[in-house]
Coordinates of C-alpha atoms in Angstrom, one line a residue:
M1 CA 22.4 -6.1 9.9
K2 CA 23.2 -2.9 8.2
W3 CA 20.3 -0.1 8.1
K4 CA 20.6 0.2 4.1
Y5 CA 19.3 -3.4 4.2
L6 CA 16.4 -2.2 6.2
I7 CA 15.0 0.0 3.5
P8 CA 14.4 -2.0 0.8
N9 CA 13.1 -5.0 3.0
F10 CA 10.8 -2.1 4.5
L11 CA 9.4 -1.2 1.2
S12 CA 8.5 -4.7 0.9
F13 CA 7.0 -5.4 4.2
A14 CA 5.0 -2.3 3.6
R15 CA 3.4 -3.8 0.7
M16 CA 2.1 -6.7 3.0
V17 CA 0.7 -4.2 5.5
A18 CA -1.1 -2.5 2.7
V19 CA -3.5 -5.2 2.5
L20 CA -5.3 -3.8 6.0
P21 CA -6.2 -0.3 4.8
I22 CA -7.3 -1.7 1.5
W23 CA -9.5 -4.1 3.1
W24 CA -10.9 -1.4 5.5
A25 CA -11.8 1.0 2.3
I26 CA -13.0 -1.8 0.3
T27 CA -15.5 -2.9 3.5
Q28 CA -16.3 0.8 3.5
D29 CA -17.3 0.7 -0.1
D30 CA -14.2 3.4 -0.7
F31 CA -13.2 2.1 -3.9
S32 CA -11.2 5.2 -4.7
T33 CA -9.1 4.9 -1.5
A34 CA -8.5 1.4 -2.1
F35 CA -7.3 1.7 -5.5
W36 CA -4.9 4.5 -4.6
I37 CA -3.4 2.7 -1.8
Y38 CA -3.1 -0.2 -4.0
C39 CA -1.2 1.9 -6.3
C40 CA 1.0 3.2 -3.6
A41 CA 1.7 -0.5 -2.6
L42 CA 2.4 -1.4 -6.3
A43 CA 4.9 1.3 -6.4
T44 CA 6.7 -0.3 -3.8
D45 CA 7.3 -3.1 -5.8
Y46 CA 9.6 -1.2 -8.0
F47 CA 11.5 0.9 -5.5
D48 CA 12.2 -2.1 -3.0
G49 CA 14.4 -3.7 -5.6
A50 CA 15.6 -0.3 -7.4
T51 CA 16.5 0.9 -3.7
A52 CA 18.1 -2.3 -3.0
R53 CA 20.5 -2.2 -6.1
W54 CA 21.2 1.6 -5.4
L55 CA 22.3 0.9 -2.0
K56 CA 24.2 -2.2 -3.2
A57 CA 22.1 -4.1 -0.2
E58 CA 20.4 -7.0 -2.3
S59 CA 19.8 -9.6 0.4
D60 CA 18.5 -13.5 0.4
M61 CA 15.7 -12.1 2.9
G62 CA 14.8 -9.1 0.1
K63 CA 14.7 -11.8 -2.1
L64 CA 12.1 -13.9 -0.3
L65 CA 10.4 -11.2 1.2
D66 CA 9.5 -9.3 -2.2
P67 CA 7.9 -12.0 -4.0
L68 CA 6.0 -12.7 -1.1
A69 CA 4.5 -9.5 -0.5
D70 CA 3.6 -9.5 -4.3
K71 CA 1.2 -12.7 -3.5
V72 CA 0.0 -11.7 -0.1
L73 CA -1.2 -8.3 -1.8
H74 CA -2.6 -10.0 -4.9
L75 CA -4.2 -13.1 -3.4
F76 CA -5.7 -11.0 -0.9
L77 CA -7.3 -8.9 -3.4
F78 CA -8.4 -11.7 -5.8
Y79 CA -9.8 -13.1 -3.0
Q80 CA -12.0 -9.9 -2.0
F81 CA -12.8 -9.4 -5.6
Q82 CA -14.2 -13.3 -5.5
V83 CA -16.7 -12.2 -3.1
L84 CA -17.5 -8.7 -5.1
Y85 CA -17.9 -10.4 -8.2
P86 CA -19.3 -14.0 -7.9
Q87 CA -19.2 -14.4 -11.9
L88 CA -15.6 -14.8 -11.0
S89 CA -15.9 -18.3 -10.6
V90 CA -14.5 -20.4 -7.5
P91 CA -12.3 -22.8 -9.6
F92 CA -10.6 -20.1 -11.5
V93 CA -9.6 -18.5 -8.1
I94 CA -8.3 -22.1 -7.2
V95 CA -6.4 -22.5 -10.4
F96 CA -4.7 -19.0 -9.9
I97 CA -4.0 -20.0 -6.3
L98 CA -2.5 -23.2 -7.5
A99 CA -0.4 -21.3 -10.1
V100 CA 0.8 -19.0 -7.8
V101 CA 1.8 -21.5 -5.1
L102 CA 3.6 -23.7 -7.6
A103 CA 5.6 -20.6 -9.1
A104 CA 7.2 -19.9 -5.5
L105 CA 8.2 -23.3 -4.8
P106 CA 11.1 -23.6 -7.2
G107 CA 12.4 -20.5 -5.9
I108 CA 11.8 -21.7 -2.4
V109 CA 13.5 -25.2 -3.2
F110 CA 16.7 -23.3 -4.7
L111 CA 16.7 -20.8 -2.0
F112 CA 17.4 -23.5 0.5
K113 CA 18.8 -26.4 -1.1
V114 CA 21.3 -25.0 -3.8
E115 CA 23.6 -22.2 -3.5
R116 CA 22.4 -20.5 -6.7
R117 CA 19.4 -17.9 -6.4
L118 CA 17.0 -17.4 -8.8
G119 CA 15.2 -14.0 -9.3
A120 CA 11.9 -13.5 -11.3
N121 CA 12.3 -14.5 -15.0
W122 CA 10.4 -12.6 -17.9
F123 CA 7.2 -14.5 -17.5
G124 CA 7.1 -13.9 -14.0
K125 CA 7.4 -10.3 -14.4
A126 CA 4.7 -10.1 -17.2
K127 CA 2.6 -12.2 -15.0
L128 CA 2.6 -9.3 -12.3
C129 CA 2.1 -6.7 -14.5
F130 CA -1.0 -8.8 -16.0
E131 CA -2.2 -9.3 -12.2
G132 CA -2.0 -5.3 -11.6
A133 CA -4.1 -4.8 -14.8
A134 CA -6.7 -7.1 -14.0
I135 CA -6.7 -5.5 -10.2
I136 CA -7.0 -2.2 -11.9
L137 CA -9.7 -3.1 -14.1
L138 CA -11.6 -4.9 -11.0
F139 CA -11.4 -1.8 -9.2
M140 CA -13.0 0.3 -11.9
R141 CA -15.7 -2.5 -11.9
H142 CA -15.1 -4.1 -15.3
P143 CA -15.1 -7.9 -13.9
S144 CA -15.4 -9.5 -17.4
I145 CA -12.1 -7.6 -19.1
G146 CA -10.6 -8.2 -15.9
S147 CA -11.1 -12.0 -15.8
V148 CA -9.6 -12.1 -19.4
I149 CA -6.5 -10.5 -18.2
L150 CA -6.3 -12.8 -15.3
W151 CA -6.4 -15.6 -17.4
L152 CA -3.4 -14.5 -19.5
A153 CA -1.7 -14.0 -15.9
I154 CA -2.3 -17.4 -15.2
L155 CA -1.0 -18.8 -18.2
L156 CA 2.1 -16.2 -17.7
A157 CA 2.5 -18.2 -14.2
I158 CA 2.5 -21.2 -16.1
G159 CA 5.2 -20.0 -18.1
S160 CA 7.3 -18.8 -15.1
I161 CA 6.6 -22.3 -13.3
I162 CA 8.2 -23.7 -16.5
G163 CA 10.8 -21.2 -17.0
H164 CA 12.2 -21.9 -13.4
L165 CA 11.9 -25.8 -13.7
I166 CA 14.3 -25.8 -16.7
I167 CA 18.0 -25.1 -16.1
K168 CA 19.8 -24.3 -19.2
E169 CA 23.3 -26.1 -19.5
G170 CA 24.9 -24.9 -22.6
K171 CA 22.3 -25.9 -25.5
D172 CA 20.8 -28.9 -23.5
Y173 CA 17.8 -28.0 -21.0
R174 CA 17.3 -30.3 -18.3
W175 CA 14.5 -30.6 -15.3
W176 CA 15.6 -28.8 -11.9
W177 CA 15.4 -32.2 -10.1
G178 CA 17.9 -34.1 -12.4
W179 CA 20.4 -31.1 -11.7
L180 CA 19.8 -31.2 -8.1
L181 CA 20.8 -35.1 -8.0
R182 CA 24.1 -34.5 -10.1
L183 CA 24.8 -31.4 -8.0
K184 CA 24.4 -33.8 -4.9
A185 CA 26.2 -36.4 -6.2
R186 CA 29.5 -34.4 -7.2
N187 CA 29.1 -33.1 -3.6
D188 CA 29.0 -36.5 -1.9

């Protein structure tokens, strides 16, 4: 592996590691420090992809590590805020976690079963923006507004799932599992 592939993947990995100092700052009731660490971690989400494109170092590992880092960071923070703000109900958190997990499944299936690689769709990118806005509002101690933004992120996550499950073939939309069966039949 060339060194240039390490830089964007390191940035994604750093986003996951940022969970530890954020956790420590939150346990010390130092929300200001936690907020700024989160902002730096969020910046790595832009810079890992931009760096990979600039260095021409896009890789399958990076395509898997980037969304994984987003999910680790955000799910950790949603759990922490659930503890801090009990009015964010447990069923809401469960629905959100299920939406995030389901959003990742089509990408994993395609990554290991089909040669075509999927990137984030528009709904997924918008969902991430709404998640970030909700977390910032929760850091600013506005849980009621943050929860509304999180509900919008859930709707966008559902849109992302649907977007990944539907494959556009000309003007005809087909479900991905039918597409996989036809691909398998062609290869047999």
